[in-house]
Amino acid sequence: MDKIRYFIENQAFGVCARLGEKMNISASSIRLYFIYTSFLTLGSPVVLYLILAFWMEMSKHLRRHAHPTIWEL
């Protein structure tokens, strides 16, 4: 069961896990907060989640292009 949970956490953008690491809060409490606020506000935090996921992916790609490997030259 832990393997499945680890796979889903890392493959589903990892926004909650990354925020938890930055703020020293458990990722599960951030996920619960996200779920509760999504229900209370009729899904508006989903937009914020997608923006954060896009931003994290773009920063990863920008870091990779700032320091290219020998195979990318």
PDB file of C-alpha atoms in Angstrom:
ATOM      1  CA  MET A   1       0.000   0.000   0.000  1.00  0.00           C
ATOM      2  CA  ASP A   2       2.878   2.378   0.741  1.00  0.00           C
ATOM      3  CA  LYS A   3       4.304   1.844  -2.756  1.00  0.00           C
ATOM      4  CA  ILE A   4       1.010   2.865  -4.328  1.00  0.00           C
ATOM      5  CA  ARG A   5       0.734   5.930  -2.096  1.00  0.00           C
ATOM      6  CA  TYR A   6       4.323   6.976  -2.843  1.00  0.00           C
ATOM      7  CA  PHE A   7       3.755   6.556  -6.596  1.00  0.00           C
ATOM      8  CA  ILE A   8       0.559   8.636  -6.568  1.00  0.00           C
ATOM      9  CA  GLU A   9       2.105  11.375  -4.416  1.00  0.00           C
ATOM     10  CA  ASN A  10       5.072  11.775  -6.727  1.00  0.00           C
ATOM     11  CA  GLN A  11       3.198  11.417 -10.003  1.00  0.00           C
ATOM     12  CA  ALA A  12       0.290  13.742  -9.176  1.00  0.00           C
ATOM     13  CA  PHE A  13       2.461  16.842  -9.587  1.00  0.00           C
ATOM     14  CA  GLY A  14       3.685  16.688  -5.980  1.00  0.00           C
ATOM     15  CA  VAL A  15       2.339  20.128  -5.150  1.00  0.00           C
ATOM     16  CA  CYS A  16       1.115  19.253  -1.652  1.00  0.00           C
ATOM     17  CA  ALA A  17       4.273  17.307  -0.836  1.00  0.00           C
ATOM     18  CA  ARG A  18       6.482  20.148  -2.039  1.00  0.00           C
ATOM     19  CA  LEU A  19       4.528  22.736  -0.061  1.00  0.00           C
ATOM     20  CA  GLY A  20       4.737  20.511   2.994  1.00  0.00           C
ATOM     21  CA  GLU A  21       8.509  20.271   2.659  1.00  0.00           C
ATOM     22  CA  LYS A  22       8.864  24.043   2.297  1.00  0.00           C
ATOM     23  CA  MET A  23       6.617  24.889   5.268  1.00  0.00           C
ATOM     24  CA  ASN A  24       7.535  21.905   7.501  1.00  0.00           C
ATOM     25  CA  ILE A  25       3.940  20.656   7.560  1.00  0.00           C
ATOM     26  CA  SER A  26       2.813  17.137   6.747  1.00  0.00           C
ATOM     27  CA  ALA A  27       1.580  16.725   3.188  1.00  0.00           C
ATOM     28  CA  SER A  28      -1.520  14.872   4.360  1.00  0.00           C
ATOM     29  CA  SER A  29      -2.725  17.892   6.369  1.00  0.00           C
ATOM     30  CA  ILE A  30      -2.202  20.129   3.330  1.00  0.00           C
ATOM     31  CA  ARG A  31      -4.193  17.688   1.207  1.00  0.00           C
ATOM     32  CA  LEU A  32      -7.030  17.657   3.729  1.00  0.00           C
ATOM     33  CA  TYR A  33      -7.054  21.459   3.831  1.00  0.00           C
ATOM     34  CA  PHE A  34      -7.148  21.525   0.034  1.00  0.00           C
ATOM     35  CA  ILE A  35     -10.038  19.030  -0.090  1.00  0.00           C
ATOM     36  CA  TYR A  36     -12.060  20.891   2.543  1.00  0.00           C
ATOM     37  CA  THR A  37     -11.573  24.277   0.914  1.00  0.00           C
ATOM     38  CA  SER A  38     -12.445  22.804  -2.477  1.00  0.00           C
ATOM     39  CA  PHE A  39     -15.779  21.611  -1.139  1.00  0.00           C
ATOM     40  CA  LEU A  40     -16.509  24.853   0.678  1.00  0.00           C
ATOM     41  CA  THR A  41     -15.628  27.123  -2.242  1.00  0.00           C
ATOM     42  CA  LEU A  42     -17.012  24.866  -4.981  1.00  0.00           C
ATOM     43  CA  GLY A  43     -13.647  23.932  -6.481  1.00  0.00           C
ATOM     44  CA  SER A  44     -11.852  27.252  -6.821  1.00  0.00           C
ATOM     45  CA  PRO A  45      -8.626  25.950  -5.143  1.00  0.00           C
ATOM     46  CA  VAL A  46      -8.311  23.508  -8.048  1.00  0.00           C
ATOM     47  CA  VAL A  47      -7.263  26.450 -10.220  1.00  0.00           C
ATOM     48  CA  LEU A  48      -4.617  27.417  -7.668  1.00  0.00           C
ATOM     49  CA  TYR A  49      -3.389  23.808  -7.528  1.00  0.00           C
ATOM     50  CA  LEU A  50      -3.035  23.644 -11.323  1.00  0.00           C
ATOM     51  CA  ILE A  51      -1.197  26.981 -11.404  1.00  0.00           C
ATOM     52  CA  LEU A  52       1.240  25.757  -8.737  1.00  0.00           C
ATOM     53  CA  ALA A  53       1.763  22.481 -10.605  1.00  0.00           C
ATOM     54  CA  PHE A  54       2.484  24.363 -13.844  1.00  0.00           C
ATOM     55  CA  TRP A  55       4.858  26.722 -12.044  1.00  0.00           C
ATOM     56  CA  MET A  56       6.766  23.825 -10.456  1.00  0.00           C
ATOM     57  CA  GLU A  57       7.169  22.075 -13.806  1.00  0.00           C
ATOM     58  CA  MET A  58       8.317  25.264 -15.528  1.00  0.00           C
ATOM     59  CA  SER A  59      10.892  25.989 -12.829  1.00  0.00           C
ATOM     60  CA  LYS A  60      12.219  22.443 -13.172  1.00  0.00           C
ATOM     61  CA  HIS A  61      12.609  22.887 -16.935  1.00  0.00           C
ATOM     62  CA  LEU A  62      14.214  26.312 -16.558  1.00  0.00           C
ATOM     63  CA  ARG A  63      16.739  24.938 -14.057  1.00  0.00           C
ATOM     64  CA  ARG A  64      17.550  22.095 -16.423  1.00  0.00           C
ATOM     65  CA  HIS A  65      18.197  24.490 -19.331  1.00  0.00           C
ATOM     66  CA  ALA A  66      20.305  26.782 -17.171  1.00  0.00           C
ATOM     67  CA  HIS A  67      22.714  23.909 -16.496  1.00  0.00           C
ATOM     68  CA  PRO A  68      22.597  21.614 -19.546  1.00  0.00           C
ATOM     69  CA  THR A  69      24.196  18.209 -19.465  1.00  0.00           C
ATOM     70  CA  ILE A  70      26.705  17.010 -22.024  1.00  0.00           C
ATOM     71  CA  TRP A  71      23.953  15.178 -23.908  1.00  0.00           C
ATOM     72  CA  GLU A  72      21.959  18.377 -24.432  1.00  0.00           C
ATOM     73  CA  LEU A  73      24.824  20.406 -25.927  1.00  0.00           C
TER      74      LEU A  73
END
